[in-house]
CSV table of C-alpha atoms in Angstrom, one decimal:
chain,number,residue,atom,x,y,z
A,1,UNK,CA,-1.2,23.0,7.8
A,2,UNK,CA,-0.3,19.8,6.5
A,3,UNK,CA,2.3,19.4,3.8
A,4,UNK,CA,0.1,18.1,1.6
A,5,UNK,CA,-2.0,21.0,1.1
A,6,UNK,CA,1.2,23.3,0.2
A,7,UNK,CA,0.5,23.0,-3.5
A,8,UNK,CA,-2.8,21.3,-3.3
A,9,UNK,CA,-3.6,18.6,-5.9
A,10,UNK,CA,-6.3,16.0,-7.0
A,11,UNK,CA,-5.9,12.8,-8.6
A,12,UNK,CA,-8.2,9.4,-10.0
A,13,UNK,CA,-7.8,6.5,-11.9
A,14,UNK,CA,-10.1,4.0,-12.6
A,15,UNK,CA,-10.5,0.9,-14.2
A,16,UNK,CA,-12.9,-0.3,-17.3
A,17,UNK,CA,-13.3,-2.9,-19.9
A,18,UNK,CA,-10.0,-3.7,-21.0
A,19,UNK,CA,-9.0,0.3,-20.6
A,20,UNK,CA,-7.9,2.7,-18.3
A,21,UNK,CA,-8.2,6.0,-17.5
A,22,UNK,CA,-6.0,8.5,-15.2
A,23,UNK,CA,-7.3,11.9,-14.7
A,24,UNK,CA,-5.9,15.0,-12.4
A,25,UNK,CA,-6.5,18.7,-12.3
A,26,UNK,CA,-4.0,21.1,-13.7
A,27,UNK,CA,-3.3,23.4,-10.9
A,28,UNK,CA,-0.6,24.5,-9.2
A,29,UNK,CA,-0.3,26.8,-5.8
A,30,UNK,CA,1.3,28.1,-3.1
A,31,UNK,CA,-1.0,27.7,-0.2
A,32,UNK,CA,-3.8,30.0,-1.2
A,33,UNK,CA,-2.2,31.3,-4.5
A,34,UNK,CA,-2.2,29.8,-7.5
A,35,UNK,CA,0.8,30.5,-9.7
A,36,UNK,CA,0.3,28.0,-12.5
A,37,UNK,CA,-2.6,26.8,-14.3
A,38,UNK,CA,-1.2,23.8,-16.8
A,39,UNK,CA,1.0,22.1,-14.3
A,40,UNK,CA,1.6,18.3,-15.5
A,41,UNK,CA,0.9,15.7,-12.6
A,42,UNK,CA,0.3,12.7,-14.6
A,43,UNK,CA,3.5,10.9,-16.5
A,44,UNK,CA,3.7,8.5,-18.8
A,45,UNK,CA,6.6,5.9,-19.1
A,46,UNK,CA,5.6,4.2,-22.1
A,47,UNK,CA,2.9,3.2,-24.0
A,48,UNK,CA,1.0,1.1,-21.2
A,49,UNK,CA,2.1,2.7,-17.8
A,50,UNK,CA,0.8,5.6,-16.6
A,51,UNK,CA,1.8,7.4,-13.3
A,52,UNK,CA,0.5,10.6,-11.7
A,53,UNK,CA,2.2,12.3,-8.5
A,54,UNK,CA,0.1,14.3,-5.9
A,55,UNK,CA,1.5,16.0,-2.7
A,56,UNK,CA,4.2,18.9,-2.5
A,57,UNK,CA,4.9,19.7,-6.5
A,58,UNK,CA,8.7,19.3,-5.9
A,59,UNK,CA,9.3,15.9,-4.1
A,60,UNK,CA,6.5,14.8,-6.8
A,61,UNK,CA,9.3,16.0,-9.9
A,62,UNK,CA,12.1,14.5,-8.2
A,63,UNK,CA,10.6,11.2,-7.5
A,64,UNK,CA,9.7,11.3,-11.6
A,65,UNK,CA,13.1,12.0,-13.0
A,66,UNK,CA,14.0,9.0,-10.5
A,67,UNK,CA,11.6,6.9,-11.3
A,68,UNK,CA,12.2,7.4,-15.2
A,69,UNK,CA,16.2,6.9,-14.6
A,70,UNK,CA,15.5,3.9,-13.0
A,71,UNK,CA,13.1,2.9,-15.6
A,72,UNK,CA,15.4,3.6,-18.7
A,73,UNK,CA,18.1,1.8,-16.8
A,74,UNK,CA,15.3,-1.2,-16.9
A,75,UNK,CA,14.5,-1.2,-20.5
A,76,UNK,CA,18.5,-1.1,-20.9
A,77,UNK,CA,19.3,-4.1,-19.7
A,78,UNK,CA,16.0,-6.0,-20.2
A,79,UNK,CA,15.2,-5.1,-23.6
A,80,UNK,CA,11.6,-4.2,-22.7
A,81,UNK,CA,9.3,-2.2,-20.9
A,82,UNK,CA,8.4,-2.8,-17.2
A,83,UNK,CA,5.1,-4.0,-16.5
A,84,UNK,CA,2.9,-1.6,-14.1
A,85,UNK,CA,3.0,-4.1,-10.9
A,86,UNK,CA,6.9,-4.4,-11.2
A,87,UNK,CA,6.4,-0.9,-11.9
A,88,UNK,CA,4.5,-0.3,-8.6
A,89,UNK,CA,7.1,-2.6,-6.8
A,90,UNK,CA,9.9,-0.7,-7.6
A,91,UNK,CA,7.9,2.7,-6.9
A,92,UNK,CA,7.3,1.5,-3.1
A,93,UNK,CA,10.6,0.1,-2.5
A,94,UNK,CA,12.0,3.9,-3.7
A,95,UNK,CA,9.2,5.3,-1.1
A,96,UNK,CA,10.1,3.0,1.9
A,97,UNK,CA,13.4,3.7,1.4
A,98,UNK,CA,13.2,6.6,2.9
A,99,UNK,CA,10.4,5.7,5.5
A,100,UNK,CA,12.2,8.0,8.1
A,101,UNK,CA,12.5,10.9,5.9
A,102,UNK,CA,9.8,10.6,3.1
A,103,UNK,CA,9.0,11.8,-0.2
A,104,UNK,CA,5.9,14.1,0.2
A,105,UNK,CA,3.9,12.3,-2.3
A,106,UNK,CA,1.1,10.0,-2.8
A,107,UNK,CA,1.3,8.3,-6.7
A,108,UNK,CA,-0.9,7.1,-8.5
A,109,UNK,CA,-0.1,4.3,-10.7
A,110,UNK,CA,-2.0,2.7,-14.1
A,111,UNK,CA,-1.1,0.6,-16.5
A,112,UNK,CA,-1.9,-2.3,-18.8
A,113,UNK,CA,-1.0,-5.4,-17.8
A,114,UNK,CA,-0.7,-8.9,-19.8
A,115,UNK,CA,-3.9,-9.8,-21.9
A,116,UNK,CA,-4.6,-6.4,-22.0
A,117,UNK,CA,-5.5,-6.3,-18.3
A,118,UNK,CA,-6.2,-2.8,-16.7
A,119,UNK,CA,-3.6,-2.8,-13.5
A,120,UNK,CA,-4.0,0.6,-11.0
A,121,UNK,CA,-3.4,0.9,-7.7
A,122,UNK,CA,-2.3,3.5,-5.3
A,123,UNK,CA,0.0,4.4,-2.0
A,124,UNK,CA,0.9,6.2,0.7
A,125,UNK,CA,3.5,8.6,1.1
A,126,UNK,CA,6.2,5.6,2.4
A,127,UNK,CA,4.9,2.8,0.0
A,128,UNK,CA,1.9,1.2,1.4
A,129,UNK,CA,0.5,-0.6,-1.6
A,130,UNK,CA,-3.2,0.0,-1.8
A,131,UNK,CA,-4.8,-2.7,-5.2
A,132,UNK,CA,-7.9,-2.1,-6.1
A,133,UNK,CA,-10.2,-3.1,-8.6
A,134,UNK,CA,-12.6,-0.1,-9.5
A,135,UNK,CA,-11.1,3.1,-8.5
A,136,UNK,CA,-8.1,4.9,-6.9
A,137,UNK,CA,-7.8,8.6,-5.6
A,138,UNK,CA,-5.6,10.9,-4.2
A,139,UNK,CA,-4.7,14.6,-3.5
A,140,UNK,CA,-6.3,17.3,-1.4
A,141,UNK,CA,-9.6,16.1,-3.0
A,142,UNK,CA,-9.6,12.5,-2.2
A,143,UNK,CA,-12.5,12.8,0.2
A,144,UNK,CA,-15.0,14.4,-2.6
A,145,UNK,CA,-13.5,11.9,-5.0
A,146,UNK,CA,-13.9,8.8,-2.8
A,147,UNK,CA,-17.7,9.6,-2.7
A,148,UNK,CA,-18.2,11.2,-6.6
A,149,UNK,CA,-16.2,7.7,-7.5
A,150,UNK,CA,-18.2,5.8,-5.0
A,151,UNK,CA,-21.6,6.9,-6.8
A,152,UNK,CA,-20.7,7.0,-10.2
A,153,UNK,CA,-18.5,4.0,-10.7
A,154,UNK,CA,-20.1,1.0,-12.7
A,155,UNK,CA,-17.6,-2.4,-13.6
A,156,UNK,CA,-16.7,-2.9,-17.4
A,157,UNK,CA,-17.4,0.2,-18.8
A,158,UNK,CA,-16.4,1.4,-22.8
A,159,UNK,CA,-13.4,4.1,-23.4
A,160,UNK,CA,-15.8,6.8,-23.6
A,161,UNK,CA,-18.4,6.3,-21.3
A,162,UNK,CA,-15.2,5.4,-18.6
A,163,UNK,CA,-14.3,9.4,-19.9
A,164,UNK,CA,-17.4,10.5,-19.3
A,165,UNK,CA,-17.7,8.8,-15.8
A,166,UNK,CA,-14.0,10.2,-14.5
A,167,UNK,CA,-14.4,13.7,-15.9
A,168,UNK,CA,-17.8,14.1,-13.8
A,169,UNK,CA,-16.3,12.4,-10.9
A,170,UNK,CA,-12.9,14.7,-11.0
A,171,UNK,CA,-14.9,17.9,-12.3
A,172,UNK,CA,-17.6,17.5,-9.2
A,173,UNK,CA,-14.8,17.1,-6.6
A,174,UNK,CA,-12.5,19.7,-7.3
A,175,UNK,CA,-15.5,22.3,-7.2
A,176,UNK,CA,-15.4,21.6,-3.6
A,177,UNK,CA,-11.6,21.7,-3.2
A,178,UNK,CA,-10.5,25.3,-3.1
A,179,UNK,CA,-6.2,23.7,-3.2
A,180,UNK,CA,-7.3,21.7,-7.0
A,181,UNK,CA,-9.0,22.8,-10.2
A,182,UNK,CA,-8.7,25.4,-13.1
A,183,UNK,CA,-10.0,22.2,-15.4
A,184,UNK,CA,-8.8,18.8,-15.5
A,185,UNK,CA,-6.4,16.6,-17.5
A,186,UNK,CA,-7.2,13.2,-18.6
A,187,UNK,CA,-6.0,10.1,-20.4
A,188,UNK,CA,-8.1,7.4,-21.6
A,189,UNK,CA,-5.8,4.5,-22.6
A,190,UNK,CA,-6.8,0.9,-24.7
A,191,UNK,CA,-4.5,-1.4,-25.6
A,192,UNK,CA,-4.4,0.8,-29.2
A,193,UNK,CA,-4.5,3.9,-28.4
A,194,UNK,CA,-4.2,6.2,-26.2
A,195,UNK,CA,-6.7,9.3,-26.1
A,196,UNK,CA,-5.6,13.0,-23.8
A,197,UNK,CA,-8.2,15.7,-23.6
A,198,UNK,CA,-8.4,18.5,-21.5
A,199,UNK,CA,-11.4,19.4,-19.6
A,200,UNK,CA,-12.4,22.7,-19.0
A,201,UNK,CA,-13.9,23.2,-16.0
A,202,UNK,CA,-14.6,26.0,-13.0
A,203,UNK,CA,-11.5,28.4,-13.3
A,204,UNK,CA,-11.7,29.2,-9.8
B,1,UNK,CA,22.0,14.4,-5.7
B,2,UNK,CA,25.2,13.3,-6.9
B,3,UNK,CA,26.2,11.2,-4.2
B,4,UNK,CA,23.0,9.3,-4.9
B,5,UNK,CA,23.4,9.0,-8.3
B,6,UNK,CA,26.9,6.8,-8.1
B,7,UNK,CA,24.7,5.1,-5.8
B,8,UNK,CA,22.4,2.6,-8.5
B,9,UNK,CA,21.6,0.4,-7.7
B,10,UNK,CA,20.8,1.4,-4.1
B,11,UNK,CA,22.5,-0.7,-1.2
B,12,UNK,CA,19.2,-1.7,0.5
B,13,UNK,CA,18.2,-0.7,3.8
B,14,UNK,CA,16.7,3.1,4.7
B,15,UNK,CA,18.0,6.6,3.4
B,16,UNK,CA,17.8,9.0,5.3
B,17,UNK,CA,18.8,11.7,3.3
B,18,UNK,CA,16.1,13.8,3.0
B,19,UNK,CA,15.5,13.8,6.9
B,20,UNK,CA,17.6,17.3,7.7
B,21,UNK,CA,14.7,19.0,5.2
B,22,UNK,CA,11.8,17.4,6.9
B,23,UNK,CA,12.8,18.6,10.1
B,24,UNK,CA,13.2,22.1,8.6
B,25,UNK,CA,9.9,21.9,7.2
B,26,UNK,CA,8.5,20.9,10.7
B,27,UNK,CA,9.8,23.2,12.6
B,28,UNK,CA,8.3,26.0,10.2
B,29,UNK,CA,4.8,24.5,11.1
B,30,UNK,CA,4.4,22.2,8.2
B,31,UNK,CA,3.6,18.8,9.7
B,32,UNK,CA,4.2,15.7,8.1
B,33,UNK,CA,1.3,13.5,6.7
B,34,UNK,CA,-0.2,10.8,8.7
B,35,UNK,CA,0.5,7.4,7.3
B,36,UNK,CA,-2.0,4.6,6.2
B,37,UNK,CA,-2.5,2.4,9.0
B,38,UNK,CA,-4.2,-0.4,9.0
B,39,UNK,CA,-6.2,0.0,12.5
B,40,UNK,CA,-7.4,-3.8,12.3
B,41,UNK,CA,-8.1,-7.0,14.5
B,42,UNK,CA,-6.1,-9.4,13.9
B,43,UNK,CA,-6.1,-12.8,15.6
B,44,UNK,CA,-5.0,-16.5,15.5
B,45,UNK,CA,-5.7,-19.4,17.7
B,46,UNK,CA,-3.7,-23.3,18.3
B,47,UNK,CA,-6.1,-25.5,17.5
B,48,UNK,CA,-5.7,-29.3,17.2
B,49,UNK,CA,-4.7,-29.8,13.6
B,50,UNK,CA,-2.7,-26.6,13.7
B,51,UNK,CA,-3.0,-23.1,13.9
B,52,UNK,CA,-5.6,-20.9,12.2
B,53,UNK,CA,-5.2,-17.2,11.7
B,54,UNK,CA,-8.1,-14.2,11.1
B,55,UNK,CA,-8.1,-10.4,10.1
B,56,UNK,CA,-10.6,-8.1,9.3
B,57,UNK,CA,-9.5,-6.2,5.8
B,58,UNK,CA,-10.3,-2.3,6.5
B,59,UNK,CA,-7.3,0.2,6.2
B,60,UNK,CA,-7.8,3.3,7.0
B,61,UNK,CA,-6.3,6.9,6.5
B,62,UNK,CA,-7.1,9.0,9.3
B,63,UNK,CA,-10.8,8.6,9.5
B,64,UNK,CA,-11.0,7.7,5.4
B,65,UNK,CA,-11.3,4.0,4.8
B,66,UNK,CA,-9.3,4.1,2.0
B,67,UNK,CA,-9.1,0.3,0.9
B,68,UNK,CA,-11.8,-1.8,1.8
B,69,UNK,CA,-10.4,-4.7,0.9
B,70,UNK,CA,-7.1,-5.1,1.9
B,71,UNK,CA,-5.1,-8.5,2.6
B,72,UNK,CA,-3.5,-8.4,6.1
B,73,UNK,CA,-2.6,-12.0,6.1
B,74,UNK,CA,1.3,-12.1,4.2
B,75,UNK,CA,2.9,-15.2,3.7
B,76,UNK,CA,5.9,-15.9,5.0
B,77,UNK,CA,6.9,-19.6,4.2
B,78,UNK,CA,4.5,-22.5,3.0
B,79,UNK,CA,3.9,-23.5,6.2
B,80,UNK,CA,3.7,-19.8,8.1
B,81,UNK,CA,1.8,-17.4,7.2
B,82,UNK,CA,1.3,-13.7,9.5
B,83,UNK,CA,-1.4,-10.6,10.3
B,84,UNK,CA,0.2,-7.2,10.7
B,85,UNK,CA,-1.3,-4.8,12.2
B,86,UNK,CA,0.1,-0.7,12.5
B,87,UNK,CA,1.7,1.0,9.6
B,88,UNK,CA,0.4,-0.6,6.7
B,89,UNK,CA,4.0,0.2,5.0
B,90,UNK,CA,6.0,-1.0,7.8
B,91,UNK,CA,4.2,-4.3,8.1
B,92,UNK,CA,4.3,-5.3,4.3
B,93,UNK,CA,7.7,-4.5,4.2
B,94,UNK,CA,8.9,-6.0,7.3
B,95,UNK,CA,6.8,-9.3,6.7
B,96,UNK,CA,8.3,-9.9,2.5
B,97,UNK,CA,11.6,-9.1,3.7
B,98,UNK,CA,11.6,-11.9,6.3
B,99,UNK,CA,9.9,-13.9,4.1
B,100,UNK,CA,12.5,-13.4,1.1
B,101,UNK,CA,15.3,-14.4,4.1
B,102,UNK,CA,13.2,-17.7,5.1
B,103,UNK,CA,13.2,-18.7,1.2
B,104,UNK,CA,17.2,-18.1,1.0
B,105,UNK,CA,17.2,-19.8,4.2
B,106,UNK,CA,15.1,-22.8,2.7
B,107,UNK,CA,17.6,-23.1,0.0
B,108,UNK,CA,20.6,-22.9,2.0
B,109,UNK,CA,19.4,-25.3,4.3
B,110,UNK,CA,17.4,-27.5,2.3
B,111,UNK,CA,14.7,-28.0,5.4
B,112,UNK,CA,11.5,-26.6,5.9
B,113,UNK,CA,11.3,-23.0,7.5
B,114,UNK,CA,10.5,-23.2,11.4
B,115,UNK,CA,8.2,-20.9,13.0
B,116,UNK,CA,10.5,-19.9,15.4
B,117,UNK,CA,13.0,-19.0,12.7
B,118,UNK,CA,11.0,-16.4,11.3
B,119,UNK,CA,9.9,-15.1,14.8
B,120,UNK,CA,13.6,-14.6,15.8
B,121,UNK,CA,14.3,-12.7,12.2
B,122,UNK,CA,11.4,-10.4,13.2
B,123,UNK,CA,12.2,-9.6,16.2
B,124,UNK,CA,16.0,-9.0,15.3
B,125,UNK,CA,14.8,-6.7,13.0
B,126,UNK,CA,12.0,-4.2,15.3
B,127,UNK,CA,14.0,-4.2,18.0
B,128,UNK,CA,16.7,-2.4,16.3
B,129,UNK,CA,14.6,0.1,14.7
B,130,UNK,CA,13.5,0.8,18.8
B,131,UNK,CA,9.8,0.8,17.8
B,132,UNK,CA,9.6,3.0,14.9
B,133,UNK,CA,9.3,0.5,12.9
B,134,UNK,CA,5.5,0.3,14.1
B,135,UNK,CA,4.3,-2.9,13.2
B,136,UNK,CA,2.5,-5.7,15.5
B,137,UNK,CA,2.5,-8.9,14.5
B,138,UNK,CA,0.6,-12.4,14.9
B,139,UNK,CA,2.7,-15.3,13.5
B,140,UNK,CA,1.3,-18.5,13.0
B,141,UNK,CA,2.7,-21.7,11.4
B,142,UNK,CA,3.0,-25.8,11.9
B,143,UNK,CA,6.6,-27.3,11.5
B,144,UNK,CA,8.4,-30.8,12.0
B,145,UNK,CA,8.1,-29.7,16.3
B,146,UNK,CA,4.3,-28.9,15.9
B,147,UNK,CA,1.8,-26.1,15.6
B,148,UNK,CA,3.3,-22.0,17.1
B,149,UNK,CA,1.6,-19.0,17.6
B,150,UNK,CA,3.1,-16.2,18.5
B,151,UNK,CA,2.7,-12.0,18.8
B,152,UNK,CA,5.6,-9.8,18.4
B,153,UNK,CA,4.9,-5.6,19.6
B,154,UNK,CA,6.7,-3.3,17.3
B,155,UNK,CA,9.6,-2.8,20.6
B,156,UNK,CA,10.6,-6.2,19.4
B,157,UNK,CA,9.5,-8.5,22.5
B,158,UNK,CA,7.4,-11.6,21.9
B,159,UNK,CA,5.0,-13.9,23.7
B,160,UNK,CA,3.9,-17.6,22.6
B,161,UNK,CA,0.9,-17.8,23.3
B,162,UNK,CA,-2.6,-20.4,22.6
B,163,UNK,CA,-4.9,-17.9,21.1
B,164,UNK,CA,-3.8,-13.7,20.7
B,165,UNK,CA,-4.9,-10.7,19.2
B,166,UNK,CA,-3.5,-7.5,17.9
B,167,UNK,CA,-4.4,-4.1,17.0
B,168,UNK,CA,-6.8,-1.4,17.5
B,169,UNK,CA,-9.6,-4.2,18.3
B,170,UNK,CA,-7.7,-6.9,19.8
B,171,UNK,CA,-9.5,-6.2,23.3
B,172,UNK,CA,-12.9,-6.9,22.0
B,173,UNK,CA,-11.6,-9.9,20.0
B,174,UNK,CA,-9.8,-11.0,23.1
B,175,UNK,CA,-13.0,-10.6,25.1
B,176,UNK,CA,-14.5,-13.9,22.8
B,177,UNK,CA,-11.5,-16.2,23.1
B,178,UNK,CA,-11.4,-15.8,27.1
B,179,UNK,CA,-14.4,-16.8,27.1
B,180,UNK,CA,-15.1,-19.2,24.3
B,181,UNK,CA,-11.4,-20.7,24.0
B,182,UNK,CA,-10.8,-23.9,25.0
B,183,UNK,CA,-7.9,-26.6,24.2
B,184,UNK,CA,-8.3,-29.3,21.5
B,185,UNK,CA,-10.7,-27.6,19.5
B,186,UNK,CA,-11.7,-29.3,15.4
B,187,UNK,CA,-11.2,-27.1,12.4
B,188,UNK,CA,-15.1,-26.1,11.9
B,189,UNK,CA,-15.0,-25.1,15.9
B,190,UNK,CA,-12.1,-23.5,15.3
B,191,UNK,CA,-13.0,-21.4,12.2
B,192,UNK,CA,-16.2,-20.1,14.2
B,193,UNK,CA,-14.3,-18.8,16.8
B,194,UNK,CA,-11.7,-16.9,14.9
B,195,UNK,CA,-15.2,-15.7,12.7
B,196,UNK,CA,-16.9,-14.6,16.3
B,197,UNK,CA,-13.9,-12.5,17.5
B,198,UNK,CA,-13.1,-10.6,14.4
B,199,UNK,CA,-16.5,-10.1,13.8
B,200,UNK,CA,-16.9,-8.7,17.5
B,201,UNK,CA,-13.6,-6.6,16.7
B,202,UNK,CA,-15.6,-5.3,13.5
B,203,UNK,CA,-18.9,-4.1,15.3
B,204,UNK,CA,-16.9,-2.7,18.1
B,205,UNK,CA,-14.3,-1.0,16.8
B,206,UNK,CA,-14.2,1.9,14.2
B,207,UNK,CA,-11.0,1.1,12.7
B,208,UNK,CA,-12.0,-2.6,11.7
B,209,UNK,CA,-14.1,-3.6,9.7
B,210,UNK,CA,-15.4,-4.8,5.9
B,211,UNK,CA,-15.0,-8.5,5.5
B,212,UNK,CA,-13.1,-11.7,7.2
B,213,UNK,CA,-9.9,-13.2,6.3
B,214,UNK,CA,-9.4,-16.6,7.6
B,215,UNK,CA,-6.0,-18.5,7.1
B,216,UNK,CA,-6.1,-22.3,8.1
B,217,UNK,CA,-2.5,-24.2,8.6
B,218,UNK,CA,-2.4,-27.9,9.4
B,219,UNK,CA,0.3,-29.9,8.9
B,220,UNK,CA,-0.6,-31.0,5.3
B,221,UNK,CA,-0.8,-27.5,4.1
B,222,UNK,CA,-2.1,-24.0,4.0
B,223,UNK,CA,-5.3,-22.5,2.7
C-alpha cells in the first residue's frame, strides 16, 4: 500500500479568464475508514494565493503551518504579500530539502499573479515543479481527474461556468475513487472576490 | 520541531530529519511514493558553428504522463545551456544551483562562464551524493576555447563526446547519429538531425514523447 493512499485525497485546479478555481473533496480516512467528513485540504494565504495539500493528512498540516510561518515571516520584512510563483519557489525548495526523507505530499498551488494573471501549477512529493496552463491534479484520484479534466476543459472560461466545469470534473472522479469524496469543496477566485461553496455530492 | 524552528532561515543543503520516520513507515509495509521522472531523450550534437541541443518534453509519473509539456532544456550561463534527464526534482535543482554558482562565478571573475567550469561543478556535486542524486545530464555550450559537449551519469563520471544522448531513449536516438552523424555539419543539417533522433526516441520509446525542444548555441548567442 502506498503511502499515499493512507488517507486518500483528491485535488484540481484549473485556470480561466482572468480567474481561478481550486477544488478538493472533503474526506478524510484511515485506509478504508473514514473518520472525518469536513477535513480542510485547501489553504488560503492571502487574498490571491491559494494552496491545497494532498498525500498523508499529517505531513500535509505540517508543511502548512510551515509554509504559513515562512510566509508571515515574508510579509514581515517585505511589506507585502508573496506572489504565487515565489510562492511555488519557496514551496519546492522546503520539499527538496528533504529529498532523502520527504514530506508525503503532493500541493497544489493557485494564485493570481500580476495583471490579474491566473498562476497554478503543481509537484511532486520532493519539488518537481510541474506549470501548466489549463489544469492541475492530484490525490488518489488524479487518474479519473486527468481524463474528466482532459474532456471537459475549454481555455478562457467565466467564474461560473469555470465552477460548473471543476465541480463536474471533481464530482465524476471521486465517484470512482473509493479513498476521496463525501462532496467536494471549492473556491472560485477573480481578482474581486472570492466565491467558496460546498458541493454535495455521493456520500459514499 | 524546535530545533528546526531556531533554524530560519534554513542553512541550505538537505534535511534529513524526517528520514528515521520514513524508515519506520517502510518497514511497516508502507512504501514510499515513486517520484516524477522525466523518462526522456535527450540529445546534443558539435556542429560547426557550435553546439546544438534537443529533448523531447514528456514527464511522466509512473505510467501517467503528467506534464505534457515540460522544459528539459535549463539554462545554465548565456552561453551553456543543459538537458536532464532522471528525477525530474533532482535535475532542476541540481542544474539552477550550478547555474546560480556560474553567475556568482561570472561576477567574481568578470569572464564569461566556460563549459568545462560548469561540468566540473556538476560533477563535484553527483559524485558526492554516490548516485542518488539521479540525474543524467547533457551539457552543451561555446566559450572563448570553442564549442563542448559533454554527458555526466548521475555516479558523477563524464565523457566529452561529438554527438550523445541520455535517458530512457537515448539508444534509439543514438541509433540516428551513428549513422547519420558526420563532422562539420551547417545549422539547418544540424537541426534535422537532432529533429530525426528525438523524434525516433519519441516513436520508440514509451517514456518520451509530445513535442521537440531544440536549443541552438553558436558563438554569437543562444536561442
Amino acid at each position: 500500500m502506498s503511502i499515499f493512499e493512507y488517507n486518500g485525497s483528491a485535488l484540481i485546479a484549473m485556470v480561466g479568464k482572468n480567474c481561478f478555481a481550486i477544488a478538493s473533496d472533503r474526506r478524510l480516512g484511515v485506509q478504508l475508514q473514514t473518520i472525518a467528513t469536513d477535513f480542510q485540504r485547501i489553504y488560503k494565504f492571502h487574498d490571491r494565493l491559494f494552496m491545497g495539500l494532498s498525500g498523508l493528512a499529517t505531513d500535509a498540516q505540517t508543511l502548512y503551518q510551515r509554509l504559513v510561518f515562512r510566509h508571515k515571516l515574508y510579509q514581515l520584512r517585505e511589506e507585502r504579500d508573496m506572489k504565487p510563483e515565489t510562492f511555488a519557489s519557496l514551496v519546492s525548495a522546503l520539499l527538496y530539502e528533504k529529498r532523502f526523507g520527504p514530506y508525503f505530499c503532493q500541493p497544489v498551488i493557485a494564485g493570481l499573479s500580476d495583471e490579474n494573471k491566473p498562476f497554478i501549477c503543481t509537484m511532486d512529493s520532493i519539488g518537481a515543479k510541474e506549470l501548466a496552463k489549463d489544469f492541475v491534479v492530484a490525490g488518489t484520484a488524479s487518474e479519473s481527474l486527468y481524463g474528466a479534466c482532459e474532456a471537459v476543459f475549454k481555455p478562457d472560461m467565466e467564474p461560473e461556468e469555470l465552477f460548473e466545469t471543476v465541480s463536474q470534473a471533481l464530482l465524476s472522479s471521486v465517484d470512482r475513487d473509493c479513498l476521496s469524496g463525501w462532496g467536494g469543496h471549492i473556491y472560485v477566485v477573480t481578482p474581486t472576490e472570492i466565491k467558496e461553496r460546498i458541493l454535495k455530492g455521493r456520500m459514499d | 520541531m524546535s530545533k528546526s524552528l531556531v533554524d530560519v532561515p534554513p542553512m541550505g543543503g538537505f534535511s534529513f530529519d524526517l528520514c528515521r520516520r520514513n524508515d519506520m513507515l517502510a518497514k511497516k509495509g508502507v512504501n514510499p511514493p515513486s517520484f516524477r521522472k522525466t523518462g526522456t531523450t535527450i540529445v546534443g550534437i558539435v556542429f560547426q558553428d557550435g553546439v546544438i541541443l534537443g529533448a523531447d518534453t514528456r514527464a511522466t509519473e509512473g505510467p501517467i504522463v503528467c506534464d505534457k509539456n515540460c522544459e528539459k532544456i535549463h539554462y545554465m550561463a548565456p552561453n551553456i545551456y543543459c538537458c536532464g534527464a532522471g528525477t525530474a526534482a533532482d535535475t532542476e535543482a541540481v542544474t539552477d544551483m550550478v547555474s546560480s554558482q556560474l553567475q556568482l562565478h561570472r561576477y567574481h571573475t568578470g569572464r564569461e562562464s566556460r563549459v568545462i567550469t560548469a561540468l566540473t561543478l556538476l560533477k563535484k556535486h553527483l559524485f558526492n551524493y554516490q548516485g542518488y542524486v539521479s540525474a543524467a545530464l547533457v551539457l552543451g555550450g561555446v566559450d572563448c576555447t570553442g564549442p563542448h559537449l559533454h554527458t555526466i551519469y548521475p555516479h558523477g563520471s563524464t565523457d566529452t563526446l561529438p554527438f550523445a544522448t541520455m535517458g530512457s531513449g537515448s539508444l534509439a536516438a543514438m541509433a540516428i547519429f551513428e549513422s547519420k552523424y558526420r563532422e562539420g555539419l551547417n545549422r539547418d543539417e544540424g537541426i534535422k538531425l537532432v529533429c530525426e533522433a528525438i523524434c525516433s526516441g519519441v516513436f520508440n520509446d514509451l517514456g518520451s514523447g509530445s513535442n521537440v525542444d531544440v536549443c541552438v548555441i553558436t558563438k554569437r548567442g543562444s536561442n
